[in-house]
CSV table of C-alpha atoms in Angstrom, one decimal:
chain,number,residue,atom,x,y,z
Y,1,MET,CA,-5.5,-3.0,-4.9
Y,2,GLY,CA,-1.8,-3.6,-5.2
Y,3,GLN,CA,0.1,-0.8,-3.6
Y,4,LEU,CA,-2.9,0.3,-1.6
Y,5,GLN,CA,-3.0,-3.0,0.3
Y,6,THR,CA,-1.8,-2.7,3.9
Y,7,GLY,CA,-1.7,-5.0,6.9
Y,8,PRO,CA,-1.7,-4.7,10.7
Y,9,GLU,CA,2.0,-4.4,10.8
Y,10,GLY,CA,2.0,-0.7,11.7
Y,11,PRO,CA,1.8,2.9,10.4
Y,12,GLN,CA,5.0,2.6,8.3
Y,13,GLY,CA,3.1,0.7,5.6
Y,14,LEU,CA,0.1,3.1,5.4
Y,15,PRO,CA,-0.4,4.7,2.0
Y,16,LEU,CA,0.3,8.5,1.8
Y,17,GLY,CA,3.0,8.2,4.4
Y,18,ASN,CA,4.6,11.4,3.1
Y,19,HIS,CA,1.4,13.3,4.0
Y,20,ARG,CA,1.0,12.4,7.6
Y,21,LEU,CA,-1.6,14.5,9.5
Y,22,PHE,CA,-0.9,12.9,12.9
Y,23,ALA,CA,0.2,9.8,14.8
Y,24,THR,CA,-0.8,9.4,18.5
Y,25,ALA,CA,-1.7,6.8,21.2
Y,26,ASP,CA,-3.8,9.4,23.1
Y,27,LEU,CA,-7.5,9.1,22.7
Y,28,ASP,CA,-8.4,12.7,23.3
Y,29,GLU,CA,-5.7,13.9,20.9
Y,30,ALA,CA,-6.9,11.5,18.2
Y,31,ARG,CA,-10.5,12.7,18.6
Y,32,ALA,CA,-9.5,16.4,18.4
Y,33,ARG,CA,-7.2,16.0,15.4
Y,34,VAL,CA,-9.8,14.1,13.4
Y,35,ALA,CA,-12.5,16.6,14.4
Y,36,GLN,CA,-10.4,19.4,13.0
Y,37,VAL,CA,-10.7,18.0,9.4
Y,38,TYR,CA,-14.0,16.1,9.6
Y,39,CYS,CA,-16.5,17.1,12.4
Y,40,ASP,CA,-17.0,16.7,16.1
Y,41,HIS,CA,-17.7,13.1,17.1
Y,42,ARG,CA,-17.6,10.6,19.9
Y,43,LEU,CA,-14.7,8.2,19.8
Y,44,GLU,CA,-14.3,5.2,22.2
Y,45,VAL,CA,-12.0,2.2,22.4
Y,46,MET,CA,-14.0,-1.0,22.6
Y,47,GLY,CA,-11.4,-3.7,22.4
Y,48,ARG,CA,-8.4,-4.6,24.5
Y,49,GLY,CA,-5.8,-3.6,22.0
Y,50,PRO,CA,-3.9,-0.4,22.4
Y,51,LEU,CA,-4.9,2.8,20.5
Y,52,ALA,CA,-2.4,3.5,17.7
Y,53,ALA,CA,-4.1,6.2,15.7
Y,54,ARG,CA,-2.5,7.2,12.4
Y,55,HIS,CA,-4.0,9.6,9.8
Y,56,ASN,CA,-2.5,10.5,6.4
Y,57,ARG,CA,-4.3,13.1,4.4
Y,58,LEU,CA,-3.9,14.6,0.9
Y,59,ASP,CA,-5.9,17.8,0.5
Y,60,GLY,CA,-7.4,18.9,-2.8
Y,61,GLN,CA,-9.8,21.8,-3.6
Y,62,ASP,CA,-13.2,20.0,-3.2
Y,63,LEU,CA,-12.0,16.7,-1.8
Y,64,SER,CA,-9.3,15.1,0.3
Y,65,ILE,CA,-7.9,11.6,0.2
Y,66,ASN,CA,-7.4,10.1,3.6
Y,67,VAL,CA,-5.9,6.9,5.2
Y,68,LEU,CA,-6.9,6.4,8.8
Y,69,THR,CA,-6.5,3.7,11.4
Y,70,TYR,CA,-7.0,3.6,15.1
Y,71,GLY,CA,-5.3,0.2,15.7
Y,72,ALA,CA,-7.7,-0.8,18.4
Y,73,LYS,CA,-11.4,-1.7,17.9
Y,74,THR,CA,-13.2,1.6,18.1
Y,75,GLN,CA,-16.7,3.1,18.1
Y,76,ILE,CA,-17.1,6.4,16.2
Y,77,ALA,CA,-20.3,8.4,16.3
Y,78,PRO,CA,-20.2,11.7,14.4
Y,79,GLY,CA,-23.9,12.1,13.9
Y,80,PRO,CA,-24.8,13.9,10.7
Y,81,LEU,CA,-21.8,14.9,8.6
Y,82,GLU,CA,-23.8,17.9,7.3
Y,83,GLN,CA,-21.2,19.5,4.9
Y,84,PHE,CA,-19.6,16.5,3.2
Y,85,TYR,CA,-20.0,13.0,1.8
Y,86,LEU,CA,-17.6,10.4,3.0
Y,87,PHE,CA,-16.6,7.4,0.9
Y,88,GLN,CA,-15.1,4.6,3.0
Y,89,PHE,CA,-13.2,1.6,1.7
Y,90,PRO,CA,-11.4,-0.7,4.2
Y,91,LEU,CA,-7.9,-1.7,3.0
Y,92,HIS,CA,-7.7,-4.0,6.0
Y,93,GLY,CA,-10.3,-5.2,8.5
Y,94,HIS,CA,-13.9,-4.2,8.3
Y,95,ALA,CA,-16.4,-1.7,9.7
Y,96,SER,CA,-20.0,-1.8,10.8
Y,97,VAL,CA,-22.0,1.2,9.8
Y,98,ASN,CA,-25.3,2.4,11.2
Y,99,THR,CA,-27.1,5.3,9.5
Y,100,GLY,CA,-30.2,5.3,11.6
Y,101,ALA,CA,-32.4,3.8,8.9
Y,102,ARG,CA,-30.2,0.8,8.3
Y,103,GLY,CA,-27.0,-1.0,9.1
Y,104,TYR,CA,-24.4,-2.6,6.9
Y,105,GLU,CA,-20.9,-4.0,6.8
Y,106,ILE,CA,-18.0,-2.8,4.5
Y,107,GLY,CA,-14.7,-4.6,3.9
Y,108,GLY,CA,-13.4,-7.5,1.9
Y,109,GLY,CA,-13.6,-5.5,-1.3
Y,110,SER,CA,-16.8,-3.5,-0.6
Y,111,GLY,CA,-17.1,0.2,0.4
Y,112,GLY,CA,-19.8,2.8,0.9
Y,113,VAL,CA,-20.6,6.4,1.0
Y,114,LEU,CA,-22.1,8.2,4.1
Y,115,ASN,CA,-24.8,10.8,3.3
Y,116,PRO,CA,-24.4,14.2,5.0
Y,117,ASP,CA,-27.9,14.1,6.6
Y,118,ASP,CA,-27.8,10.6,8.1
Y,119,GLU,CA,-27.3,10.0,11.8
Y,120,VAL,CA,-24.1,8.0,11.5
Y,121,SER,CA,-22.3,5.7,14.0
Y,122,MET,CA,-19.7,3.1,13.2
Y,123,ILE,CA,-17.6,0.3,14.7
Y,124,TRP,CA,-14.2,-0.3,13.2
Y,125,SER,CA,-12.5,-3.7,13.8
Y,126,GLU,CA,-9.1,-4.0,15.4
Y,127,HIS,CA,-6.4,-3.0,12.9
Y,128,CYS,CA,-9.0,-1.6,10.5
Y,129,VAL,CA,-7.4,0.7,7.9
Y,130,GLN,CA,-9.8,2.9,5.9
Y,131,LEU,CA,-9.2,4.6,2.6
Y,132,MET,CA,-11.6,7.6,2.6
Y,133,LEU,CA,-12.6,10.3,0.3
Y,134,GLN,CA,-14.1,13.4,2.0
Y,135,ILE,CA,-16.0,15.4,-0.6
Y,136,ASP,CA,-17.6,18.8,-0.3
Y,137,ARG,CA,-21.4,18.3,-0.4
Y,138,ARG,CA,-22.1,20.9,-3.1
Y,139,ALA,CA,-19.3,19.8,-5.3
Y,140,LEU,CA,-20.5,16.2,-5.5
Y,141,GLU,CA,-24.2,17.3,-6.0
Y,142,GLN,CA,-23.1,19.6,-8.8
Y,143,ALA,CA,-21.2,16.7,-10.4
Y,144,ALA,CA,-24.3,14.5,-10.1
Y,145,ARG,CA,-26.4,17.2,-11.8
Y,146,ALA,CA,-23.9,17.8,-14.5
Y,147,GLU,CA,-23.1,14.2,-15.3
Y,148,PHE,CA,-26.4,12.3,-14.6
Y,149,GLY,CA,-29.0,15.0,-14.8
Y,150,LEU,CA,-29.9,15.0,-11.1
Y,151,PRO,CA,-32.7,17.5,-10.7
Y,152,HIS,CA,-31.7,20.6,-8.8
Y,153,ARG,CA,-34.2,20.1,-6.0
Y,154,ALA,CA,-33.5,16.3,-5.7
Y,155,ALA,CA,-31.3,14.9,-3.0
Y,156,LEU,CA,-28.2,12.9,-3.9
Y,157,ARG,CA,-28.3,9.8,-1.7
Y,158,PHE,CA,-26.2,6.6,-1.4
Y,159,ASP,CA,-27.7,3.4,-0.1
Y,160,GLY,CA,-25.4,0.8,1.5
Y,161,PRO,CA,-22.3,-1.0,0.5
Y,162,LYS,CA,-21.1,-1.7,-3.1
Y,163,ALA,CA,-18.6,-4.2,-4.3
Y,164,LEU,CA,-15.6,-2.5,-5.9
Y,165,THR,CA,-13.7,-5.5,-7.1
Y,166,ASP,CA,-14.6,-5.2,-10.8
Y,167,GLY,CA,-16.1,-3.0,-13.5
Y,168,GLU,CA,-16.5,0.7,-12.6
Y,169,GLY,CA,-15.6,0.1,-9.0
Y,170,ARG,CA,-12.3,-1.3,-9.9
Y,171,SER,CA,-11.6,1.5,-12.3
Y,172,PHE,CA,-12.4,4.1,-9.6
Y,173,LEU,CA,-10.1,2.4,-7.1
Y,174,GLY,CA,-7.4,2.2,-9.8
Y,175,LEU,CA,-7.6,6.0,-10.3
Y,176,LEU,CA,-7.3,6.5,-6.5
Y,177,GLN,CA,-4.3,4.2,-6.5
Y,178,PHE,CA,-2.7,6.1,-9.3
Y,179,VAL,CA,-3.1,9.5,-7.4
Y,180,ILE,CA,-1.7,7.9,-4.2
Y,181,SER,CA,1.2,6.3,-5.9
Y,182,GLU,CA,2.2,9.4,-7.8
Y,183,THR,CA,1.9,11.4,-4.5
Y,184,GLN,CA,4.2,9.0,-2.8
Y,185,ARG,CA,6.7,9.5,-5.6
Y,186,GLY,CA,6.6,13.2,-4.9
Y,187,ALA,CA,4.2,14.4,-7.7
Y,188,ALA,CA,1.8,17.2,-6.7
Y,189,LEU,CA,-1.4,16.2,-8.6
Y,190,LEU,CA,-3.9,17.7,-6.2
Y,191,GLY,CA,-4.1,20.9,-4.1
Y,192,ARG,CA,-2.3,23.3,-6.4
Y,193,GLY,CA,-5.5,24.8,-8.0
Y,194,SER,CA,-4.1,23.8,-11.5
Y,195,ALA,CA,-6.3,22.8,-14.4
Y,196,LEU,CA,-4.9,19.3,-14.2
Y,197,GLY,CA,-5.8,19.1,-10.4
Y,198,ARG,CA,-9.3,20.4,-11.1
Y,199,GLN,CA,-9.9,17.9,-13.9
Y,200,LEU,CA,-8.5,15.1,-11.8
Y,201,GLU,CA,-10.8,15.9,-8.9
Y,202,ARG,CA,-13.8,16.0,-11.3
Y,203,THR,CA,-12.8,12.6,-12.7
Y,204,LEU,CA,-12.6,11.2,-9.1
Y,205,LEU,CA,-16.1,12.6,-8.4
Y,206,VAL,CA,-17.5,11.1,-11.6
Y,207,GLY,CA,-15.8,7.8,-10.9
Y,208,LEU,CA,-17.2,7.6,-7.4
Y,209,LEU,CA,-20.7,8.3,-8.7
Y,210,GLN,CA,-20.4,5.7,-11.5
Y,211,SER,CA,-19.2,3.1,-9.0
Y,212,GLN,CA,-22.0,3.8,-6.5
Y,213,VAL,CA,-25.1,4.7,-8.4
Y,214,ARG,CA,-26.6,3.4,-11.6
Y,215,PRO,CA,-28.2,6.3,-13.4
Y,216,THR,CA,-30.4,5.4,-16.4
Y,217,GLU,CA,-31.7,7.5,-19.3
Y,218,ALA,CA,-34.9,8.1,-17.3
Y,219,ASP,CA,-32.9,10.0,-14.7
Y,220,ALA,CA,-32.5,13.0,-17.0
Y,221,PRO,CA,-35.6,14.6,-18.5
Y,222,SER,CA,-35.6,14.9,-22.2
Y,223,PRO,CA,-35.2,18.5,-23.5
Y,224,ARG,CA,-38.5,20.2,-24.3
Y,225,PRO,CA,-39.1,21.0,-28.0
Y,226,GLY,CA,-37.1,24.0,-28.9
Y,227,HIS,CA,-35.1,23.8,-25.7
Y,228,ALA,CA,-32.1,22.0,-27.3
Y,229,PRO,CA,-31.3,24.8,-29.8
Y,230,ARG,CA,-31.5,27.4,-27.0
Y,231,MET,CA,-29.3,25.2,-24.9
Y,232,VAL,CA,-26.7,25.0,-27.7
Y,233,ARG,CA,-26.8,28.8,-28.3
Y,234,ARG,CA,-26.2,29.5,-24.7
Y,235,ALA,CA,-23.3,27.1,-24.6
Y,236,GLU,CA,-21.8,28.6,-27.8
Y,237,GLU,CA,-22.1,32.1,-26.5
Y,238,PHE,CA,-20.4,31.1,-23.2
Y,239,MET,CA,-17.6,29.4,-25.2
Y,240,ARG,CA,-17.0,32.4,-27.4
Y,241,GLU,CA,-16.8,34.7,-24.4
Y,242,ASN,CA,-14.3,32.4,-22.7
Y,243,LEU,CA,-12.0,31.1,-25.5
Y,244,GLY,CA,-8.9,31.8,-23.5
Y,245,ALA,CA,-10.2,30.1,-20.3
Y,246,ALA,CA,-9.4,26.6,-19.1
Y,247,LEU,CA,-12.9,25.3,-19.8
Y,248,MET,CA,-14.2,21.9,-19.0
Y,249,ILE,CA,-17.4,20.4,-20.4
Y,250,GLU,CA,-18.9,20.7,-16.9
Y,251,ASP,CA,-18.4,24.5,-17.1
Y,252,ILE,CA,-20.1,24.7,-20.4
Y,253,ALA,CA,-23.1,22.5,-19.3
Y,254,SER,CA,-23.5,24.6,-16.2
Y,255,ALA,CA,-23.5,27.8,-18.2
Y,256,ALA,CA,-26.1,26.3,-20.6
Y,257,GLY,CA,-28.3,25.2,-17.7
Y,258,THR,CA,-28.2,21.5,-18.5
Y,259,SER,CA,-26.4,18.3,-17.8
Y,260,VAL,CA,-23.3,17.0,-19.6
Y,261,ARG,CA,-25.2,14.2,-21.2
Y,262,SER,CA,-28.0,16.5,-22.5
Y,263,LEU,CA,-25.5,19.0,-23.8
Y,264,GLN,CA,-23.5,16.3,-25.6
Y,265,ALA,CA,-26.7,14.9,-27.2
Y,266,ALA,CA,-27.8,18.4,-28.3
Y,267,PHE,CA,-24.4,19.2,-29.9
Y,268,ARG,CA,-24.3,15.9,-31.7
Y,269,ALA,CA,-27.8,16.5,-33.1
Y,270,ARG,CA,-26.9,20.1,-34.2
Y,271,HIS,CA,-23.2,19.8,-35.2
Y,272,GLY,CA,-22.5,16.1,-35.5
Y,273,CYS,CA,-19.8,16.3,-32.8
Y,274,GLY,CA,-19.4,17.1,-29.1
Y,275,PRO,CA,-19.1,20.6,-27.5
Y,276,MET,CA,-15.4,20.3,-26.9
Y,277,THR,CA,-14.8,19.8,-30.6
Y,278,VAL,CA,-16.9,22.8,-31.4
Y,279,LEU,CA,-14.9,24.8,-28.8
Y,280,ARG,CA,-11.6,23.7,-30.4
Y,281,ASP,CA,-12.9,24.9,-33.8
Y,282,MET,CA,-13.9,28.3,-32.3
Y,283,ARG,CA,-10.4,28.6,-30.8
Y,284,LEU,CA,-8.8,27.8,-34.2
Y,285,GLU,CA,-10.9,30.4,-35.9
Y,286,ARG,CA,-9.9,33.0,-33.3
Y,287,ALA,CA,-6.3,32.0,-33.9
Y,288,TRP,CA,-6.7,32.5,-37.6
Y,289,GLU,CA,-8.1,35.9,-37.0
Y,290,GLU,CA,-5.3,37.0,-34.7
Y,291,LEU,CA,-2.6,35.6,-37.0
Y,292,SER,CA,-4.2,37.1,-40.1
Y,293,ASN,CA,-4.2,40.5,-38.4
Y,294,PRO,CA,-0.9,40.5,-36.5
Y,295,GLY,CA,0.8,43.2,-34.6
Y,296,ALA,CA,4.5,43.8,-34.4
Y,297,ASP,CA,4.9,41.4,-31.5
Y,298,THR,CA,2.5,38.7,-32.6
Y,299,ARG,CA,3.9,35.2,-32.2
Y,300,VAL,CA,2.3,31.8,-33.0
Y,301,THR,CA,3.3,30.4,-29.6
Y,302,ASP,CA,1.6,33.3,-27.7
Y,303,VAL,CA,-1.5,33.1,-29.8
Y,304,ALA,CA,-1.8,29.3,-29.3
Y,305,THR,CA,-1.2,29.3,-25.6
Y,306,GLY,CA,-3.5,32.2,-25.1
Y,307,LEU,CA,-6.3,30.2,-26.6
Y,308,GLY,CA,-5.5,27.0,-24.5
Y,309,PHE,CA,-3.4,25.1,-27.0
Y,310,PHE,CA,-0.4,24.1,-25.0
Y,311,HIS,CA,0.8,21.3,-27.3
Y,312,LEU,CA,2.0,23.3,-30.3
Y,313,GLY,CA,2.4,20.2,-32.5
Y,314,ARG,CA,-1.3,19.3,-32.2
Y,315,PHE,CA,-2.3,22.9,-32.6
Y,316,SER,CA,-0.4,23.1,-35.9
Y,317,GLU,CA,-1.9,19.8,-37.0
Y,318,HIS,CA,-5.5,20.9,-36.2
Y,319,TYR,CA,-4.9,24.3,-37.8
Y,320,ARG,CA,-3.5,22.8,-41.1
Y,321,ARG,CA,-6.4,20.4,-41.3
Y,322,LYS,CA,-8.9,23.2,-40.9
Y,323,PHE,CA,-7.3,26.0,-43.0
Y,324,GLY,CA,-5.0,24.1,-45.3
Y,325,CYS,CA,-1.8,25.9,-44.1
Y,326,SER,CA,0.3,26.1,-41.0
Y,327,PRO,CA,-0.1,28.9,-38.4
Y,328,VAL,CA,3.4,30.1,-39.3
Y,329,GLU,CA,2.4,30.4,-43.0
Y,330,THR,CA,-0.7,32.5,-42.0
Y,331,LEU,CA,1.4,34.8,-39.9
Y,332,ARG,CA,4.2,35.2,-42.6
Y,333,SER,CA,1.6,35.9,-45.3
Y,334,ALA,CA,-0.1,38.5,-43.2
Y,335,LEU,CA,3.2,40.3,-42.3
Y,336,ARG,CA,4.2,40.4,-46.0
Y,337,ALA,CA,0.9,42.0,-47.0
């Protein structure tokens, strides 16, 4: 994990050091401070080593990235988490996890996700340092429905540890490392409510799902005959009504009442391209309408940014490819008429 690796040398080397939540050697304080952001729990020191609790935390909108160590060997018993899922990946040491139905170990390149309804208790080894992703329950379930077609009444459950040393697991950890590294450099990628932050959070959720579950084509029911055209029409109506909004494909799929995979398949069958390409074409057509019927204050830049085109060079390139002229030429021609 490169920069995310840490050792038992102390809190100075913990990732997200510029987002410290607390540092304490007092057991009651550590329990209370962790409970404020997670949930009430029992915390006991089991080993002879001194407690040296350190918690760094980066808050986003639907998730937070956490680095936590207690220094000493500890037992943690939160019971059901209820409102959130918790991904855990030991950067150093290991942890034993008991969910009531089964027990397992994480560490040495493996991690796991705690389900909200499981009766959880854990033992962290001495000097265990955990990288954790706390995720709002509804947000992760919505991502699973949108991306993998999880039925609305079905429960999203994770089962035991997964190795994260290659493939999708390694990619997911690499994305986490990027966010942490940029944060340590002073970049504010999460927590500002920006379109970039929202998209980054969604990418983290999808990355976690891909690294922990293995959905198949059977997971998502095939659209009923006649359902796909209605799905596409609903999506297109939603897009036309929100051309100036910062839409993501998940928003469109939700409005159409389907999953991202089903929506993409339906659009390719009908249009030969994905929904975001259709959305771009709709925005270009609206731009042509506005530039062809300008007011005294109409400017190409305002029209482009108002429709979600923030890279003017690409906007002009797509516009010329579609209409055979530049946006400026359309505006000038309309003003001369």
